[in-house]
PDB file of C-alpha atoms in Angstrom:
ATOM      1  CA  MET A1099     -18.234 -14.903  -7.690  1.00 54.00           C
ATOM      2  CA  ASP A1100     -16.109 -17.861  -6.562  1.00 78.00           C
ATOM      3  CA  ASP A1101     -12.821 -16.424  -7.758  1.00 90.00           C
ATOM      4  CA  VAL A1102     -11.754 -14.714  -4.539  1.00 95.00           C
ATOM      5  CA  LEU A1103      -8.420 -13.214  -3.624  1.00 97.00           C
ATOM      6  CA  GLU A1104      -7.065 -14.507  -0.342  1.00 96.00           C
ATOM      7  CA  ILE A1105      -4.263 -12.772   1.527  1.00 97.00           C
ATOM      8  CA  ALA A1106      -3.256 -14.084   4.950  1.00 96.00           C
ATOM      9  CA  GLY A1107      -6.642 -15.773   5.336  1.00 95.00           C
ATOM     10  CA  ARG A1108      -8.644 -12.637   4.495  1.00 96.00           C
ATOM     11  CA  ARG A1109     -10.843 -12.908   1.433  1.00 97.00           C
ATOM     12  CA  PHE A1110     -11.541 -10.200  -1.131  1.00 96.00           C
ATOM     13  CA  SER A1111     -13.860 -10.343  -4.109  1.00 96.00           C
ATOM     14  CA  SER A1112     -12.127  -7.324  -5.670  1.00 97.00           C
ATOM     15  CA  ARG A1113      -8.625  -7.720  -7.049  1.00 98.00           C
ATOM     16  CA  LEU A1114      -8.069  -3.996  -7.282  1.00 97.00           C
ATOM     17  CA  VAL A1115      -6.495  -2.151  -4.378  1.00 97.00           C
ATOM     18  CA  LEU A1116      -6.954   1.569  -4.860  1.00 95.00           C
ATOM     19  CA  GLY A1117      -4.569   3.798  -2.934  1.00 92.00           C
ATOM     20  CA  THR A1118      -5.898   7.069  -1.544  1.00 92.00           C
ATOM     21  CA  GLY A1119      -2.857   9.195  -2.437  1.00 89.00           C
ATOM     22  CA  GLY A1120      -3.185  12.093  -4.838  1.00 89.00           C
ATOM     23  CA  ALA A1121      -6.944  12.645  -4.783  1.00 90.00           C
ATOM     24  CA  ALA A1122      -7.782  16.341  -4.967  1.00 88.00           C
ATOM     25  CA  ASN A1123     -10.282  16.073  -2.118  1.00 91.00           C
ATOM     26  CA  LEU A1124     -12.322  13.561  -0.171  1.00 91.00           C
ATOM     27  CA  SER A1125     -15.342  13.879  -2.423  1.00 92.00           C
ATOM     28  CA  VAL A1126     -13.297  12.921  -5.501  1.00 94.00           C
ATOM     29  CA  LEU A1127     -11.749  10.097  -3.496  1.00 94.00           C
ATOM     30  CA  GLU A1128     -15.127   8.810  -2.379  1.00 95.00           C
ATOM     31  CA  ARG A1129     -16.478   8.649  -5.914  1.00 96.00           C
ATOM     32  CA  ALA A1130     -13.317   6.923  -7.171  1.00 96.00           C
ATOM     33  CA  LEU A1131     -13.392   4.371  -4.351  1.00 96.00           C
ATOM     34  CA  LEU A1132     -17.030   3.558  -5.025  1.00 97.00           C
ATOM     35  CA  ALA A1133     -16.487   3.261  -8.781  1.00 97.00           C
ATOM     36  CA  SER A1134     -13.433   1.026  -8.296  1.00 97.00           C
ATOM     37  CA  GLU A1135     -15.369  -1.360  -6.005  1.00 97.00           C
ATOM     38  CA  THR A1136     -12.150  -1.836  -4.071  1.00 96.00           C
ATOM     39  CA  GLU A1137     -12.283  -3.422  -0.619  1.00 96.00           C
ATOM     40  CA  LEU A1138      -8.840  -2.373   0.581  1.00 97.00           C
ATOM     41  CA  THR A1139      -7.043   0.943   0.339  1.00 96.00           C
ATOM     42  CA  THR A1140      -3.752   2.402   1.486  1.00 95.00           C
ATOM     43  CA  VAL A1141      -3.256   5.293   3.869  1.00 94.00           C
ATOM     44  CA  SER A1142      -0.118   6.982   5.209  1.00 93.00           C
ATOM     45  CA  LEU A1143       0.796   8.151   8.693  1.00 91.00           C
ATOM     46  CA  ARG A1144       1.778  11.791   9.101  1.00 86.00           C
ATOM     47  CA  ARG A1145       2.054  14.449  11.798  1.00 84.00           C
ATOM     48  CA  ALA A1146      -1.402  15.223  13.169  1.00 82.00           C
ATOM     49  CA  ASP A1147      -1.144  18.984  12.832  1.00 66.00           C
ATOM     50  CA  THR A1148      -0.235  19.047   9.128  1.00 48.00           C
ATOM     51  CA  SER A1149      -2.501  18.838   6.098  1.00 46.00           C
ATOM     52  CA  GLY A1150      -4.744  15.856   5.476  1.00 44.00           C
ATOM     53  CA  GLY A1151      -6.790  15.845   8.635  1.00 53.00           C
ATOM     54  CA  PRO A1152      -8.770  12.990  10.116  1.00 56.00           C
ATOM     55  CA  GLY A1153     -11.347  12.907   7.320  1.00 85.00           C
ATOM     56  CA  VAL A1154      -9.967  10.013   5.319  1.00 89.00           C
ATOM     57  CA  LEU A1155     -10.439   7.445   8.097  1.00 88.00           C
ATOM     58  CA  ASP A1156     -14.031   8.512   8.648  1.00 88.00           C
ATOM     59  CA  LEU A1157     -14.657   8.184   4.917  1.00 92.00           C
ATOM     60  CA  LEU A1158     -13.167   4.689   4.714  1.00 93.00           C
ATOM     61  CA  ARG A1159     -15.118   3.564   7.758  1.00 92.00           C
ATOM     62  CA  ARG A1160     -18.338   4.885   6.235  1.00 93.00           C
ATOM     63  CA  LEU A1161     -17.658   3.145   2.914  1.00 94.00           C
ATOM     64  CA  GLY A1162     -16.610  -0.085   4.626  1.00 94.00           C
ATOM     65  CA  VAL A1163     -13.256  -0.130   2.800  1.00 95.00           C
ATOM     66  CA  GLY A1164     -10.397  -1.785   4.702  1.00 95.00           C
ATOM     67  CA  THR A1165      -7.300   0.279   5.507  1.00 95.00           C
ATOM     68  CA  LEU A1166      -3.807  -0.825   4.639  1.00 96.00           C
ATOM     69  CA  PRO A1167      -1.338   1.575   6.272  1.00 96.00           C
ATOM     70  CA  ASN A1168       1.905   2.039   4.391  1.00 95.00           C
ATOM     71  CA  THR A1169       5.379   3.044   5.495  1.00 95.00           C
ATOM     72  CA  ALA A1170       5.816   5.521   2.645  1.00 93.00           C
ATOM     73  CA  GLY A1171       8.541   8.057   3.235  1.00 90.00           C
ATOM     74  CA  CYS A1172      10.714   5.642   5.232  1.00 93.00           C
ATOM     75  CA  ARG A1173      14.312   5.246   4.120  1.00 94.00           C
ATOM     76  CA  SER A1174      15.557   2.665   6.620  1.00 95.00           C
ATOM     77  CA  ALA A1175      14.337  -0.557   8.221  1.00 96.00           C
ATOM     78  CA  ALA A1176      14.317   1.114  11.648  1.00 94.00           C
ATOM     79  CA  GLU A1177      12.067   3.934  10.422  1.00 93.00           C
ATOM     80  CA  ALA A1178       9.724   1.500   8.687  1.00 96.00           C
ATOM     81  CA  VAL A1179       9.403  -0.711  11.764  1.00 96.00           C
ATOM     82  CA  LEU A1180       8.553   2.255  13.997  1.00 94.00           C
ATOM     83  CA  THR A1181       6.066   3.604  11.433  1.00 95.00           C
ATOM     84  CA  ALA A1182       4.387   0.207  11.156  1.00 96.00           C
ATOM     85  CA  ARG A1183       4.068  -0.016  14.922  1.00 95.00           C
ATOM     86  CA  LEU A1184       2.577   3.470  15.078  1.00 95.00           C
ATOM     87  CA  ALA A1185       0.153   2.578  12.301  1.00 95.00           C
ATOM     88  CA  ARG A1186      -0.901  -0.565  14.137  1.00 96.00           C
ATOM     89  CA  GLU A1187      -1.598   1.550  17.198  1.00 93.00           C
ATOM     90  CA  ALA A1188      -3.476   4.263  15.300  1.00 92.00           C
ATOM     91  CA  LEU A1189      -5.514   2.042  13.003  1.00 93.00           C
ATOM     92  CA  ASP A1190      -5.977  -1.190  14.935  1.00 91.00           C
ATOM     93  CA  THR A1191      -4.643  -3.350  12.135  1.00 94.00           C
ATOM     94  CA  ASN A1192      -1.551  -5.521  12.006  1.00 96.00           C
ATOM     95  CA  TRP A1193      -1.520  -5.342   8.207  1.00 97.00           C
ATOM     96  CA  VAL A1194       1.125  -3.126   6.693  1.00 97.00           C
ATOM     97  CA  LYS A1195       2.282  -2.225   3.226  1.00 97.00           C
ATOM     98  CA  LEU A1196       6.027  -2.195   3.752  1.00 97.00           C
ATOM     99  CA  GLU A1197       7.674   0.435   1.606  1.00 97.00           C
ATOM    100  CA  VAL A1198      11.299   1.478   2.105  1.00 97.00           C
ATOM    101  CA  VAL A1199      12.618   3.588  -0.734  1.00 96.00           C
ATOM    102  CA  ALA A1200      16.233   4.338  -1.561  1.00 95.00           C
ATOM    103  CA  ASP A1201      16.023   7.873  -2.913  1.00 93.00           C
ATOM    104  CA  GLU A1202      13.538  10.572  -3.831  1.00 91.00           C
ATOM    105  CA  ASP A1203      14.243  10.655  -7.580  1.00 92.00           C
ATOM    106  CA  THR A1204      13.360   7.064  -8.380  1.00 93.00           C
ATOM    107  CA  LEU A1205      11.452   6.062  -5.225  1.00 94.00           C
ATOM    108  CA  LEU A1206      12.792   2.583  -5.972  1.00 96.00           C
ATOM    109  CA  PRO A1207      12.663   0.117  -3.076  1.00 97.00           C
ATOM    110  CA  ASP A1208      15.853  -0.324  -1.072  1.00 97.00           C
ATOM    111  CA  PRO A1209      16.194  -4.117  -1.173  1.00 97.00           C
ATOM    112  CA  PHE A1210      18.429  -4.474   1.888  1.00 97.00           C
ATOM    113  CA  GLU A1211      16.390  -2.257   4.175  1.00 97.00           C
ATOM    114  CA  THR A1212      13.114  -3.740   2.869  1.00 97.00           C
ATOM    115  CA  LEU A1213      14.195  -7.298   3.607  1.00 98.00           C
ATOM    116  CA  GLU A1214      15.497  -6.415   7.064  1.00 98.00           C
ATOM    117  CA  ALA A1215      12.289  -4.570   7.919  1.00 98.00           C
ATOM    118  CA  ALA A1216      10.182  -7.479   6.622  1.00 98.00           C
ATOM    119  CA  GLU A1217      11.989  -9.940   8.883  1.00 98.00           C
ATOM    120  CA  ARG A1218      11.558  -7.715  11.935  1.00 98.00           C
ATOM    121  CA  LEU A1219       7.885  -6.962  11.247  1.00 98.00           C
ATOM    122  CA  VAL A1220       6.976 -10.603  10.632  1.00 98.00           C
ATOM    123  CA  ALA A1221       8.692 -11.496  13.929  1.00 98.00           C
ATOM    124  CA  ASP A1222       6.617  -8.771  15.582  1.00 97.00           C
ATOM    125  CA  GLY A1223       3.354 -10.311  14.364  1.00 97.00           C
ATOM    126  CA  PHE A1224       2.608  -8.090  11.380  1.00 98.00           C
ATOM    127  CA  THR A1225       0.945  -9.230   8.168  1.00 98.00           C
ATOM    128  CA  VAL A1226       3.457  -7.766   5.731  1.00 98.00           C
ATOM    129  CA  LEU A1227       2.657  -6.883   2.125  1.00 98.00           C
ATOM    130  CA  ALA A1228       6.041  -5.885   0.771  1.00 98.00           C
ATOM    131  CA  TYR A1229       6.601  -3.366  -1.997  1.00 97.00           C
ATOM    132  CA  THR A1230       9.583  -4.633  -3.965  1.00 97.00           C
ATOM    133  CA  ASN A1231      11.567  -4.294  -7.156  1.00 97.00           C
ATOM    134  CA  ASP A1232      10.626  -6.511 -10.089  1.00 97.00           C
ATOM    135  CA  ASP A1233      13.432  -8.812  -8.983  1.00 97.00           C
ATOM    136  CA  PRO A1234      12.469 -12.503  -8.744  1.00 97.00           C
ATOM    137  CA  VAL A1235      15.300 -13.231  -6.308  1.00 97.00           C
ATOM    138  CA  LEU A1236      14.326 -10.482  -3.887  1.00 97.00           C
ATOM    139  CA  ALA A1237      10.659 -11.462  -4.175  1.00 97.00           C
ATOM    140  CA  ARG A1238      11.603 -14.990  -3.179  1.00 97.00           C
ATOM    141  CA  ARG A1239      13.650 -13.727  -0.238  1.00 98.00           C
ATOM    142  CA  LEU A1240      10.714 -11.626   0.963  1.00 98.00           C
ATOM    143  CA  GLU A1241       8.392 -14.601   0.711  1.00 98.00           C
ATOM    144  CA  ASP A1242      10.890 -16.722   2.658  1.00 98.00           C
ATOM    145  CA  ALA A1243      10.979 -13.979   5.296  1.00 98.00           C
ATOM    146  CA  GLY A1244       7.264 -14.577   5.844  1.00 98.00           C
ATOM    147  CA  CYS A1245       5.620 -11.792   3.839  1.00 98.00           C
ATOM    148  CA  ALA A1246       1.918 -12.420   3.180  1.00 98.00           C
ATOM    149  CA  ALA A1247       2.165 -10.914  -0.306  1.00 98.00           C
ATOM    150  CA  VAL A1248       4.923  -9.592  -2.523  1.00 98.00           C
ATOM    151  CA  MET A1249       4.223  -6.438  -4.480  1.00 98.00           C
ATOM    152  CA  PRO A1250       6.636  -5.868  -7.364  1.00 98.00           C
ATOM    153  CA  LEU A1251       6.607  -2.570  -9.190  1.00 97.00           C
ATOM    154  CA  GLY A1252       5.750  -2.288 -12.862  1.00 97.00           C
ATOM    155  CA  SER A1253       7.818   0.916 -13.046  1.00 97.00           C
ATOM    156  CA  PRO A1254       8.620   3.748 -10.579  1.00 95.00           C
ATOM    157  CA  ILE A1255       5.855   5.092  -8.328  1.00 94.00           C
ATOM    158  CA  GLY A1256       3.712   7.689 -10.063  1.00 92.00           C
ATOM    159  CA  SER A1257       5.575   7.359 -13.384  1.00 94.00           C
ATOM    160  CA  GLY A1258       2.701   5.790 -15.302  1.00 95.00           C
ATOM    161  CA  LEU A1259       5.263   3.920 -17.409  1.00 97.00           C
ATOM    162  CA  GLY A1260       3.413   0.628 -17.121  1.00 97.00           C
ATOM    163  CA  ILE A1261       5.107  -2.748 -16.753  1.00 97.00           C
ATOM    164  CA  ARG A1262       8.682  -2.358 -18.015  1.00 97.00           C
ATOM    165  CA  ASN A1263       9.744  -5.948 -17.487  1.00 97.00           C
ATOM    166  CA  PRO A1264       6.762  -8.253 -17.966  1.00 98.00           C
ATOM    167  CA  HIS A1265       8.966 -11.333 -18.030  1.00 97.00           C
ATOM    168  CA  ASN A1266      10.281 -10.632 -14.527  1.00 97.00           C
ATOM    169  CA  ILE A1267       6.725 -10.260 -13.265  1.00 98.00           C
ATOM    170  CA  GLU A1268       5.892 -13.631 -14.818  1.00 97.00           C
ATOM    171  CA  LEU A1269       8.960 -15.179 -13.181  1.00 97.00           C
ATOM    172  CA  ILE A1270       7.904 -13.797  -9.796  1.00 98.00           C
ATOM    173  CA  VAL A1271       4.357 -15.100 -10.262  1.00 98.00           C
ATOM    174  CA  HIS A1272       5.573 -18.502 -11.403  1.00 96.00           C
ATOM    175  CA  ARG A1273       7.721 -19.105  -8.334  1.00 95.00           C
ATOM    176  CA  SER A1274       5.633 -17.423  -5.661  1.00 96.00           C
ATOM    177  CA  SER A1275       3.327 -19.267  -3.323  1.00 96.00           C
ATOM    178  CA  VAL A1276       1.949 -16.042  -1.820  1.00 97.00           C
ATOM    179  CA  PRO A1277      -0.188 -13.578  -3.790  1.00 98.00           C
ATOM    180  CA  VAL A1278       1.729 -11.279  -6.145  1.00 98.00           C
ATOM    181  CA  VAL A1279       0.270  -7.786  -6.289  1.00 98.00           C
ATOM    182  CA  LEU A1280       1.495  -5.507  -9.077  1.00 98.00           C
ATOM    183  CA  ASP A1281       2.194  -2.251  -7.289  1.00 95.00           C
ATOM    184  CA  ALA A1282       3.293   1.036  -8.861  1.00 94.00           C
ATOM    185  CA  GLY A1283       3.739   2.277 -12.386  1.00 95.00           C
ATOM    186  CA  ILE A1284       0.269   1.629 -13.775  1.00 97.00           C
ATOM    187  CA  GLY A1285      -0.601   4.370 -16.251  1.00 97.00           C
ATOM    188  CA  THR A1286      -3.814   3.235 -17.848  1.00 97.00           C
ATOM    189  CA  ALA A1287      -6.268   0.366 -18.052  1.00 98.00           C
ATOM    190  CA  SER A1288      -4.250  -1.830 -20.407  1.00 98.00           C
ATOM    191  CA  ASP A1289      -1.370  -1.869 -17.891  1.00 98.00           C
ATOM    192  CA  ALA A1290      -3.690  -3.193 -15.190  1.00 98.00           C
ATOM    193  CA  ALA A1291      -5.110  -5.804 -17.557  1.00 98.00           C
ATOM    194  CA  LEU A1292      -1.589  -6.894 -18.515  1.00 98.00           C
ATOM    195  CA  ALA A1293      -0.629  -7.335 -14.858  1.00 98.00           C
ATOM    196  CA  MET A1294      -3.537  -9.732 -14.395  1.00 98.00           C
ATOM    197  CA  GLU A1295      -2.811 -11.519 -17.676  1.00 98.00           C
ATOM    198  CA  LEU A1296       0.730 -12.112 -16.436  1.00 97.00           C
ATOM    199  CA  GLY A1297      -0.767 -13.918 -13.452  1.00 97.00           C
ATOM    200  CA  CYS A1298      -0.725 -11.310 -10.722  1.00 98.00           C
ATOM    201  CA  ALA A1299      -3.308 -11.893  -7.999  1.00 98.00           C
ATOM    202  CA  ALA A1300      -4.211  -8.217  -7.744  1.00 98.00           C
ATOM    203  CA  VAL A1301      -3.206  -4.704  -8.774  1.00 98.00           C
ATOM    204  CA  LEU A1302      -2.494  -1.786  -6.456  1.00 97.00           C
ATOM    205  CA  LEU A1303      -2.684   1.651  -8.017  1.00 96.00           C
ATOM    206  CA  ALA A1304      -3.419   5.218  -6.992  1.00 95.00           C
ATOM    207  CA  THR A1305      -1.959   7.980  -9.137  1.00 94.00           C
ATOM    208  CA  SER A1306      -3.346   6.700 -12.434  1.00 96.00           C
ATOM    209  CA  VAL A1307      -6.841   7.110 -10.991  1.00 96.00           C
ATOM    210  CA  THR A1308      -6.543   9.984  -8.550  1.00 95.00           C
ATOM    211  CA  ARG A1309      -4.652  12.245 -10.979  1.00 95.00           C
ATOM    212  CA  ALA A1310      -6.604  11.278 -14.104  1.00 96.00           C
ATOM    213  CA  ASP A1311      -8.727  14.002 -15.684  1.00 96.00           C
ATOM    214  CA  GLU A1312     -11.792  12.072 -14.531  1.00 97.00           C
ATOM    215  CA  PRO A1313     -10.823   9.940 -11.529  1.00 97.00           C
ATOM    216  CA  GLU A1314     -14.209   8.289 -11.122  1.00 97.00           C
ATOM    217  CA  ARG A1315     -14.274   7.237 -14.755  1.00 98.00           C
ATOM    218  CA  MET A1316     -10.695   5.925 -14.624  1.00 97.00           C
ATOM    219  CA  ALA A1317     -11.541   3.989 -11.452  1.00 97.00           C
ATOM    220  CA  ARG A1318     -14.299   2.250 -13.371  1.00 98.00           C
ATOM    221  CA  ALA A1319     -11.912   1.552 -16.250  1.00 98.00           C
ATOM    222  CA  MET A1320      -9.397   0.013 -13.846  1.00 98.00           C
ATOM    223  CA  ARG A1321     -12.069  -2.105 -12.204  1.00 98.00           C
ATOM    224  CA  ASP A1322     -13.081  -3.497 -15.586  1.00 98.00           C
ATOM    225  CA  ALA A1323      -9.468  -3.919 -16.766  1.00 98.00           C
ATOM    226  CA  VAL A1324      -8.527  -5.952 -13.700  1.00 98.00           C
ATOM    227  CA  ARG A1325     -11.572  -8.167 -14.194  1.00 97.00           C
ATOM    228  CA  ALA A1326     -10.880  -8.597 -17.928  1.00 98.00           C
ATOM    229  CA  GLY A1327      -7.216  -9.405 -17.326  1.00 98.00           C
ATOM    230  CA  ARG A1328      -8.107 -11.925 -14.650  1.00 98.00           C
ATOM    231  CA  GLU A1329     -10.684 -13.603 -16.880  1.00 97.00           C
ATOM    232  CA  ALA A1330      -8.209 -13.777 -19.763  1.00 98.00           C
ATOM    233  CA  ARG A1331      -5.600 -15.318 -17.485  1.00 97.00           C
ATOM    234  CA  LEU A1332      -8.030 -17.969 -16.258  1.00 97.00           C
ATOM    235  CA  ALA A1333      -9.363 -18.593 -19.773  1.00 97.00           C
ATOM    236  CA  GLY A1334      -5.872 -19.413 -21.030  1.00 96.00           C
ATOM    237  CA  ARG A1335      -4.510 -17.442 -23.945  1.00 95.00           C
ATOM    238  CA  ILE A1336      -3.546 -19.061 -27.242  1.00 95.00           C
ATOM    239  CA  PRO A1337       0.157 -19.592 -27.895  1.00 94.00           C
ATOM    240  CA  ARG A1338       1.887 -16.996 -30.026  1.00 94.00           C
ATOM    241  CA  ARG A1339       2.608 -18.213 -33.583  1.00 94.00           C
ATOM    242  CA  PHE A1340       5.023 -16.855 -36.113  1.00 96.00           C
ATOM    243  CA  TRP A1341       2.832 -17.645 -39.125  1.00 95.00           C
ATOM    244  CA  ALA A1342      -0.831 -16.997 -39.691  1.00 93.00           C
ATOM    245  CA  ARG A1343      -3.380 -19.698 -39.023  1.00 91.00           C
ATOM    246  CA  ALA A1344      -6.667 -19.395 -40.868  1.00 90.00           C
ATOM    247  CA  SER A1345      -9.731 -19.168 -38.696  1.00 90.00           C
ATOM    248  CA  SER A1346     -12.049 -20.068 -41.580  1.00 92.00           C
ATOM    249  CA  PRO A1347     -12.084 -23.503 -43.260  1.00 91.00           C
ATOM    250  CA  ALA A1348      -9.970 -23.862 -46.389  1.00 87.00           C
ATOM    251  CA  VAL A1349     -11.800 -23.274 -49.670  1.00 88.00           C
ATOM    252  CA  GLU A1350     -12.042 -26.563 -51.634  1.00 82.00           C
ATOM    253  CA  GLY A1351     -11.957 -26.825 -55.401  1.00 73.00           C
ATOM    254  CA  ALA A1352     -11.572 -23.119 -55.866  1.00 61.00           C
ATOM    255  CA  GLY A1353      -9.676 -21.630 -58.798  1.00 56.00           C
TER     256      GLY A1353
ATOM    257  CA  MET B 722       7.831  23.051  30.695  1.00 86.00           C
ATOM    258  CA  ARG B 723       9.011  23.110  27.125  1.00 90.00           C
ATOM    259  CA  VAL B 724       8.388  20.053  24.965  1.00 89.00           C
ATOM    260  CA  LEU B 725       8.757  19.506  21.253  1.00 90.00           C
ATOM    261  CA  ILE B 726       5.564  18.244  19.616  1.00 90.00           C
ATOM    262  CA  ASN B 727       5.780  17.399  15.922  1.00 88.00           C
ATOM    263  CA  GLY B 728       8.863  19.574  15.641  1.00 88.00           C
ATOM    264  CA  HIS B 729       7.302  22.633  17.269  1.00 88.00           C
ATOM    265  CA  ALA B 730       8.055  23.919  20.773  1.00 89.00           C
ATOM    266  CA  HIS B 731       5.111  23.917  23.153  1.00 87.00           C
ATOM    267  CA  GLU B 732       4.955  25.372  26.653  1.00 87.00           C
ATOM    268  CA  LEU B 733       2.891  22.980  28.805  1.00 84.00           C
ATOM    269  CA  ALA B 734       1.999  23.085  32.511  1.00 84.00           C
ATOM    270  CA  GLU B 735       3.694  20.516  34.735  1.00 83.00           C
ATOM    271  CA  PRO B 736       3.040  17.733  35.316  1.00 85.00           C
ATOM    272  CA  CYS B 737       2.102  16.925  31.744  1.00 89.00           C
ATOM    273  CA  THR B 738       1.151  13.536  30.365  1.00 91.00           C
ATOM    274  CA  VAL B 739       1.187  12.243  26.799  1.00 91.00           C
ATOM    275  CA  ALA B 740      -2.619  12.358  26.850  1.00 90.00           C
ATOM    276  CA  ALA B 741      -2.565  16.080  27.689  1.00 87.00           C
ATOM    277  CA  ALA B 742      -0.055  16.762  24.922  1.00 87.00           C
ATOM    278  CA  VAL B 743      -2.217  14.937  22.373  1.00 87.00           C
ATOM    279  CA  THR B 744      -5.127  17.141  23.407  1.00 85.00           C
ATOM    280  CA  ALA B 745      -2.911  20.233  23.238  1.00 82.00           C
ATOM    281  CA  VAL B 746      -2.253  19.742  19.511  1.00 83.00           C
ATOM    282  CA  GLY B 747      -5.917  19.011  18.838  1.00 81.00           C
ATOM    283  CA  ALA B 748      -5.410  15.441  17.669  1.00 81.00           C
ATOM    284  CA  PRO B 749      -8.382  13.106  18.036  1.00 77.00           C
ATOM    285  CA  GLU B 750      -7.738  10.143  20.324  1.00 72.00           C
ATOM    286  CA  ARG B 751      -9.077   7.780  17.689  1.00 80.00           C
ATOM    287  CA  GLY B 752      -6.800   7.118  14.728  1.00 87.00           C
ATOM    288  CA  THR B 753      -3.812   8.699  16.450  1.00 90.00           C
ATOM    289  CA  ALA B 754      -0.484   7.198  17.501  1.00 93.00           C
ATOM    290  CA  VAL B 755       2.324   8.682  19.574  1.00 93.00           C
ATOM    291  CA  ALA B 756       6.084   8.225  19.680  1.00 93.00           C
ATOM    292  CA  LEU B 757       8.032   9.645  22.616  1.00 92.00           C
ATOM    293  CA  ASP B 758      11.733  10.174  21.979  1.00 91.00           C
ATOM    294  CA  GLY B 759      11.556   7.688  19.118  1.00 89.00           C
ATOM    295  CA  ASP B 760       9.588   4.942  20.866  1.00 91.00           C
ATOM    296  CA  LEU B 761       5.925   4.038  20.523  1.00 93.00           C
ATOM    297  CA  VAL B 762       3.722   4.849  23.509  1.00 94.00           C
ATOM    298  CA  PRO B 763       0.664   2.545  23.465  1.00 93.00           C
ATOM    299  CA  ARG B 764      -2.625   4.379  23.903  1.00 90.00           C
ATOM    300  CA  ALA B 765      -3.296   2.617  27.209  1.00 91.00           C
ATOM    301  CA  GLU B 766      -0.199   4.312  28.640  1.00 93.00           C
ATOM    302  CA  TRP B 767      -0.870   7.871  27.456  1.00 91.00           C
ATOM    303  CA  ALA B 768      -2.587   8.957  30.659  1.00 90.00           C
ATOM    304  CA  ARG B 769       0.152   7.679  32.952  1.00 93.00           C
ATOM    305  CA  THR B 770       3.192   8.567  30.873  1.00 91.00           C
ATOM    306  CA  GLU B 771       4.609  11.875  32.132  1.00 90.00           C
ATOM    307  CA  LEU B 772       6.717  14.075  29.933  1.00 89.00           C
ATOM    308  CA  THR B 773      10.090  15.403  30.999  1.00 89.00           C
ATOM    309  CA  PRO B 774      11.431  18.796  29.862  1.00 88.00           C
ATOM    310  CA  ASP B 775      12.574  18.836  26.224  1.00 89.00           C
ATOM    311  CA  ALA B 776      10.760  15.588  25.450  1.00 89.00           C
ATOM    312  CA  ARG B 777      10.319  14.968  21.723  1.00 92.00           C
ATOM    313  CA  LEU B 778       6.804  13.865  20.910  1.00 91.00           C
ATOM    314  CA  GLU B 779       5.492  12.790  17.512  1.00 90.00           C
ATOM    315  CA  VAL B 780       1.704  12.742  17.230  1.00 91.00           C
ATOM    316  CA  LEU B 781       0.649  10.975  14.045  1.00 90.00           C
ATOM    317  CA  THR B 782      -2.583  10.241  12.242  1.00 88.00           C
ATOM    318  CA  ALA B 783      -3.680   8.652   8.990  1.00 88.00           C
ATOM    319  CA  VAL B 784      -3.775  10.775   5.841  1.00 88.00           C
ATOM    320  CA  GLN B 785      -4.323  10.030   2.160  1.00 90.00           C
ATOM    321  CA  GLY B 786      -1.340   8.221   0.698  1.00 89.00           C
ATOM    322  CA  GLY B 787       0.012   5.306  -1.257  1.00 84.00           C
TER     323      GLY B 787
END
């Protein structure tokens, strides 16, 4: 297919980025990753002697899925920069999903710390994909700072509330010259389709698949939804009309 | 010598390098990164970076997330 996603010169034929968080075990994760046909997935960096183990990297290597380390859990620019540097060392990639959240209840991005971290990481040679609020001004500032992609949330991480402010997402898409990846808040397939219909270049999701009753099946649904939404976007939807417009020819001489 | 690795106290024989400490906690060399007292130690320097008493070492690896 010619319609490829390009981020920082790297090309992807899948527009779905499936995060690895929340999967009950590696076998469930493997089946979901395969069903999703994703080519890029997120991982986190944690202390080596705690739960998780080294298995996930081996799995991703075996499946040929690219790793996108995130800075999840960081609350300040300084923490995020150190975590990104550690991830670069551990995973041999200069790509990073920058995520700096303000508090544990909302997990909403801290705009000030996110922007500062983005500037420092770009200066340090990172390819930064920045998780951000659905704020067109902040998205623009992150792009100006040199981020390779901006990733606005649809709603808070793990909430499954979908896209709460579709118009803001459209505004971000309209003004952005880097790919816009809808990240966080996807609950079900129609949310992912909507993100693509609004013009997003890709969708990043995890919880809605990994914590679904049937993760593999939901991964397939998301794959298809992202494709359908993308096709609809490219096809060009009809304008909304207040009044009906007959789709059959008028009846002549009737009555 | 007492050092703090991932928040836990470890008693290690002197002299002790970062490489030895990584082995001590059973972390694989591949896919692992180390911070010493808050600063990244590149892998190439693990073997020649000696720890001082009460050093704080973070040994990190990739896990499911995001």
